[in-house]
PDB file of C-alpha atoms in Angstrom:
ATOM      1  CA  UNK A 382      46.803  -5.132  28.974  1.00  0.00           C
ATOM      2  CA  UNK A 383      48.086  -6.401  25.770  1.00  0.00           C
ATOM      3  CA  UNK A 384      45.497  -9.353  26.225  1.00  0.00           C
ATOM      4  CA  UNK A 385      42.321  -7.707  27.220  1.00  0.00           C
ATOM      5  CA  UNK A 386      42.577  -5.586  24.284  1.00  0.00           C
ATOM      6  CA  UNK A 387      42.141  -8.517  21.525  1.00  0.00           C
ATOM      7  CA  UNK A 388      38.922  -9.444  23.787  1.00  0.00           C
ATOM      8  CA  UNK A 389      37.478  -6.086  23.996  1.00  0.00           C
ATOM      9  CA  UNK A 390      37.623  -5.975  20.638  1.00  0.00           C
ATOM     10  CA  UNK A 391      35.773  -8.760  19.679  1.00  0.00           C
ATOM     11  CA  UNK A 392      33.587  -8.000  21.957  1.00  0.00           C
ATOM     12  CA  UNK A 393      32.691  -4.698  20.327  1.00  0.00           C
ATOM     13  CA  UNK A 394      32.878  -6.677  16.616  1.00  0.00           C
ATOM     14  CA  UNK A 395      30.501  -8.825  18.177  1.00  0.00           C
ATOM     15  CA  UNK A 396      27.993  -6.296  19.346  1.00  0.00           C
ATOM     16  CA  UNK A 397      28.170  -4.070  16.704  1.00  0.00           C
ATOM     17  CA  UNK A 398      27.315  -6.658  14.026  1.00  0.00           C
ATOM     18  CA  UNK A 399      24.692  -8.159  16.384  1.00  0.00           C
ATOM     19  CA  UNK A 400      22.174  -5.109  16.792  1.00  0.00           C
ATOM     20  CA  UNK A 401      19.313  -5.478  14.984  1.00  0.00           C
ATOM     21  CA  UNK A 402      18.260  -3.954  12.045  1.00  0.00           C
ATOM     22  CA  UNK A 403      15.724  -1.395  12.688  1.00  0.00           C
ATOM     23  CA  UNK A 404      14.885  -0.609   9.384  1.00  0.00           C
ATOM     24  CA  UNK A 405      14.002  -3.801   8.984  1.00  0.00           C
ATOM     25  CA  UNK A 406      10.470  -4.524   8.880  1.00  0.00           C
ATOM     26  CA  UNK A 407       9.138  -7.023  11.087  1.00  0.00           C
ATOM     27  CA  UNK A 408       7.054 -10.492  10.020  1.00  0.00           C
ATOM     28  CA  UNK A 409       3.049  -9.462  10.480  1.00  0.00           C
ATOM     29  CA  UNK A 410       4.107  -5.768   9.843  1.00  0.00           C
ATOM     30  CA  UNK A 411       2.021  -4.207   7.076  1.00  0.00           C
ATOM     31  CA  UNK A 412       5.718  -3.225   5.447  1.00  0.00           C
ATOM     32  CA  UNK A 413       6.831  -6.394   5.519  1.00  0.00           C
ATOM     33  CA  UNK A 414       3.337  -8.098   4.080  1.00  0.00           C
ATOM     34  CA  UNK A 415       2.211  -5.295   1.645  1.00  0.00           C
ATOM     35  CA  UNK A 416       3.740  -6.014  -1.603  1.00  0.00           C
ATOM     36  CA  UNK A 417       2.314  -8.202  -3.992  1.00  0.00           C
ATOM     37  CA  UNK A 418      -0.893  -8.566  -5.461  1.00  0.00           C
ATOM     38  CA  UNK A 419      -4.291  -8.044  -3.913  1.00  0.00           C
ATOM     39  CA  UNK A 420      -7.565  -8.421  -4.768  1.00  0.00           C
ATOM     40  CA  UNK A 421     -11.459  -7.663  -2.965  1.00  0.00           C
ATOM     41  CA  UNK A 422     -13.885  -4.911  -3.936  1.00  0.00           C
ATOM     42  CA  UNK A 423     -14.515  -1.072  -3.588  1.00  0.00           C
ATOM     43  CA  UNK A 424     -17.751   1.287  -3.424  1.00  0.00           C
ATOM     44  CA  UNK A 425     -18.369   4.659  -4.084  1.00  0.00           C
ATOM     45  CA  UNK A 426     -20.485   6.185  -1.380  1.00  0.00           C
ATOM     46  CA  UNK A 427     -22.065   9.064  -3.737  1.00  0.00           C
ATOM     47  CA  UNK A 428     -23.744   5.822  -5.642  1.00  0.00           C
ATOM     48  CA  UNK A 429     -25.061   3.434  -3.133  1.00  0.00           C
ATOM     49  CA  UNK A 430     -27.181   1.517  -5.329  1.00  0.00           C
ATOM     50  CA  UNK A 431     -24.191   0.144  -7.125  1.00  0.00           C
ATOM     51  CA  UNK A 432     -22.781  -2.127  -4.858  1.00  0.00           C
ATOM     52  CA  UNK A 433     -19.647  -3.018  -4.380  1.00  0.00           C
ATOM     53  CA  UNK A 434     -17.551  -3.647  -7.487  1.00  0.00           C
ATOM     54  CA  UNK A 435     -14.207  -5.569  -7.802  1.00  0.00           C
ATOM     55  CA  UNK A 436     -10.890  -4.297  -7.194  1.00  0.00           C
ATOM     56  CA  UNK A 437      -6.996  -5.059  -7.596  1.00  0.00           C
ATOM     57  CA  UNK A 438      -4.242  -3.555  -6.490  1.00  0.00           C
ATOM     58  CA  UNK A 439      -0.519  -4.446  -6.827  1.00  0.00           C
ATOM     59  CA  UNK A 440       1.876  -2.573  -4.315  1.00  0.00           C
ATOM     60  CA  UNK A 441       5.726  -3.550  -5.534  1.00  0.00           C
ATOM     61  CA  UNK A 442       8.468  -3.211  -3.254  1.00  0.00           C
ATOM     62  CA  UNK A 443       9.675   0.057  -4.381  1.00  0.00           C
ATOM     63  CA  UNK A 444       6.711   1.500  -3.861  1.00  0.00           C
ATOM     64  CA  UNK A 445       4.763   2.219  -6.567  1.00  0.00           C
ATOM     65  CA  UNK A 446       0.754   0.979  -7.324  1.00  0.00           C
ATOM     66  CA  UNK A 447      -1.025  -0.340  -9.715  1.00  0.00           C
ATOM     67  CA  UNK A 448      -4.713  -0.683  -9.998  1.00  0.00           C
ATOM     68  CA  UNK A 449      -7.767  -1.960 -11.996  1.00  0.00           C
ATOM     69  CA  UNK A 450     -11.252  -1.269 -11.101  1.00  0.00           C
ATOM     70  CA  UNK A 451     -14.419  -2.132 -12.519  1.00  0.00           C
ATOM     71  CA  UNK A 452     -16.734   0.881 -13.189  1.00  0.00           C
ATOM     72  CA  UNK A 453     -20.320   0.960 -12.695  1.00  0.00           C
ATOM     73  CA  UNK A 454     -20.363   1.509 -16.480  1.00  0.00           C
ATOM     74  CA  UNK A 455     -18.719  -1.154 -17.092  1.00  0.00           C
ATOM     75  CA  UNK A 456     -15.873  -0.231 -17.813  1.00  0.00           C
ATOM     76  CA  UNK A 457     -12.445  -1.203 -16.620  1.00  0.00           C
ATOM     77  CA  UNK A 458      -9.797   1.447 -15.152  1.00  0.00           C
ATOM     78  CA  UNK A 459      -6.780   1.425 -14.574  1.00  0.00           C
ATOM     79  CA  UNK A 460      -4.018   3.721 -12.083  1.00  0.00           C
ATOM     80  CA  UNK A 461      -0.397   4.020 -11.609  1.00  0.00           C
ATOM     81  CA  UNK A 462       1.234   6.060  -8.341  1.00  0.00           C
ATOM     82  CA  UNK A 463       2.973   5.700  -5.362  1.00  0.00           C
ATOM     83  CA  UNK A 464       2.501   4.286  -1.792  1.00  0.00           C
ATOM     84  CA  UNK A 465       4.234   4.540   1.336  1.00  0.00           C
ATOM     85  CA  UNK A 466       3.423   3.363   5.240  1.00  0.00           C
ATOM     86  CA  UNK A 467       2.928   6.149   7.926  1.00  0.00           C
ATOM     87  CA  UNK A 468       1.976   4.240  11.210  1.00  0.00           C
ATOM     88  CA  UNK A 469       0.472   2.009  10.487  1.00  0.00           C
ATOM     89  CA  UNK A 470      -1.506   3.516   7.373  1.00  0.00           C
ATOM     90  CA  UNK A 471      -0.993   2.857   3.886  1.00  0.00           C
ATOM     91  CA  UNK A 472      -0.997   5.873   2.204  1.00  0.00           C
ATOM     92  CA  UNK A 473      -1.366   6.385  -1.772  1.00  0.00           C
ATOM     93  CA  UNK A 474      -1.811   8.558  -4.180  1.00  0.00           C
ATOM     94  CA  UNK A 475      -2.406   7.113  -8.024  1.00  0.00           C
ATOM     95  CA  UNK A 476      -3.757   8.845 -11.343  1.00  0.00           C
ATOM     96  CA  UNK A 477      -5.829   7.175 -14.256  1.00  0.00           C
ATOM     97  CA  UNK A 478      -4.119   6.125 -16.885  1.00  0.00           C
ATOM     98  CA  UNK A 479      -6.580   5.010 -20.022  1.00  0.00           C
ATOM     99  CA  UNK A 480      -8.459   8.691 -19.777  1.00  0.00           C
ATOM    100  CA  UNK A 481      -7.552  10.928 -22.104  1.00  0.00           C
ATOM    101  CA  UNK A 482      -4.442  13.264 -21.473  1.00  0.00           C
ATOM    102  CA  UNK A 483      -6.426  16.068 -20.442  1.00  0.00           C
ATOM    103  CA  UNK A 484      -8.593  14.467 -18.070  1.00  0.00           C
ATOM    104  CA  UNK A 485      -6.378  12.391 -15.864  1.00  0.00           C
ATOM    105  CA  UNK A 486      -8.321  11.854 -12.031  1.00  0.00           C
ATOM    106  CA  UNK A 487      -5.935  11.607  -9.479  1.00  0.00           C
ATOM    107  CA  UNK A 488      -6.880   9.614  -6.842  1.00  0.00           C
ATOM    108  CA  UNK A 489      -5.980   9.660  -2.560  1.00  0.00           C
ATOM    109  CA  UNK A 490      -6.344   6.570  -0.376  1.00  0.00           C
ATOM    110  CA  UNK A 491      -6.065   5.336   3.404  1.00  0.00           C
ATOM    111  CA  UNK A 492      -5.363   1.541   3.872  1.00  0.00           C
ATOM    112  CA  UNK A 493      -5.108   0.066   7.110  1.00  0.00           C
ATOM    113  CA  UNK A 494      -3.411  -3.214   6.978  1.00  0.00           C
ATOM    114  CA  UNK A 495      -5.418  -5.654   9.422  1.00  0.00           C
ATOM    115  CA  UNK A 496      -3.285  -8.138  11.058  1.00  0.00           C
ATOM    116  CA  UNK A 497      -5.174 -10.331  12.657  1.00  0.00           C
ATOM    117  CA  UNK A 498      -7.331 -11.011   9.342  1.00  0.00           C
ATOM    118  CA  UNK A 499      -4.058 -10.341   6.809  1.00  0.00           C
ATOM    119  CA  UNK A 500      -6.733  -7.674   4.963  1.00  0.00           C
ATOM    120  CA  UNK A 501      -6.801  -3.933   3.548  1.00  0.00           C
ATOM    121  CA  UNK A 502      -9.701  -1.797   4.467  1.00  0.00           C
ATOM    122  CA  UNK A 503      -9.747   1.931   4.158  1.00  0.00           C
ATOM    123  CA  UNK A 504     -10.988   4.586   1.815  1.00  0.00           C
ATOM    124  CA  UNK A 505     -10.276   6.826  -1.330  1.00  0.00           C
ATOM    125  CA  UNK A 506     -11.440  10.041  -2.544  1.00  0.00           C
ATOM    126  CA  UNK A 507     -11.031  11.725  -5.625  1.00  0.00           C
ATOM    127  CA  UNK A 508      -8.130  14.427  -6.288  1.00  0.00           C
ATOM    128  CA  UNK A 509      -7.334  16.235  -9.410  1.00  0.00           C
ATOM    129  CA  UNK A 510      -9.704  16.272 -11.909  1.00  0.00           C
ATOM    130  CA  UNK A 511     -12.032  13.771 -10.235  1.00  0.00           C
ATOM    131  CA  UNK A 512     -15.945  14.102  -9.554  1.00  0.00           C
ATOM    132  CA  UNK A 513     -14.872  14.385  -5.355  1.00  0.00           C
ATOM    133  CA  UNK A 514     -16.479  11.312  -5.364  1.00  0.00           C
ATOM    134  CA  UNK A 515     -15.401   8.914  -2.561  1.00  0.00           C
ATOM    135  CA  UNK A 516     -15.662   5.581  -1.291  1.00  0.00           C
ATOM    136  CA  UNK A 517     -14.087   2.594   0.558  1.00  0.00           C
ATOM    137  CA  UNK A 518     -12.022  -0.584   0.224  1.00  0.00           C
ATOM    138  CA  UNK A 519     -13.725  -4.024   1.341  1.00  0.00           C
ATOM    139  CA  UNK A 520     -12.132  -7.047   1.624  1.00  0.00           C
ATOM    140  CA  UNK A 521      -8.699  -6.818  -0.080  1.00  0.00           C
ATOM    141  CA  UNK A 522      -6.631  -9.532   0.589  1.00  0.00           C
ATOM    142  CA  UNK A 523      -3.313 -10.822  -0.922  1.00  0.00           C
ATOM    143  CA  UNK A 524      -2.989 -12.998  -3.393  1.00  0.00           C
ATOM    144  CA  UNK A 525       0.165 -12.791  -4.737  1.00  0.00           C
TER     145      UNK A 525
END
């Protein structure tokens, strides 16, 4: 007895530090490939005529967003939030930063992350504040 128990202990050292990690994500998982820097365009389906205009987003590992869009005015904005993965959706939610205090748009979006083609697609709509426009995401892939 006295030397079966040193081996049935190891044994369960062994198997206990071999199980996998299962909050670990996977390679080709869109938690594993998400963070970083990516780049491709957006539209706003209210305002067809405007084409699509370019786009960045940078998701960091703790999970907050940043983005910069290019208005069909012209002008550049940018968004801070939060994202998180449910399934195998992106979901965020971010709010302008450069409008004025009082008039901050807060923003929802749906990403799927593509494996096969290592891209973003999905849509946004407007929140808080916004003009309930909406629109979708073409074409972002990672950069960074």
């Amino acid at each position: 007895m006295k030397k079966i128990l040193p081996v049935i202990l190891i044994c369960c050292l062994f198997l206990a530090f071999s199980k996998k990690d299962e909050n670990k994500p996977s390679p080709g998982s869109a938690a594993y490939s998400l963070p970083g820097l990516w780049m491709g365009t957006y539209n706003v389906d209210q305002v067809p005529d405007q084409g699509a205009l370019p786009y960045t987003m940078i998701f960091k590992p703790d999970g907050t967003l940043l983005a910069e869009g290019k208005g069909g005015d012209g002008g550049t904005y940018y968004t801070a939030g939060n994202w998180v993965i449910v399934g195998d959706s992106v979901k965020s939610t971010f709010t302008s930063i450069n409008y004025p205090a009082d008039y901050q748009v807060t923003q929802l979006s749906s990403l799927y992350f593509n494996n096969a083609t290592g891209e973003l697609t999905g849509s946004w709509k407007d929140g808080d504040h916004g003009s309930n426009y909406s629109g979708k995401y073409q074409n972002l892939t990672k950069v960074n």
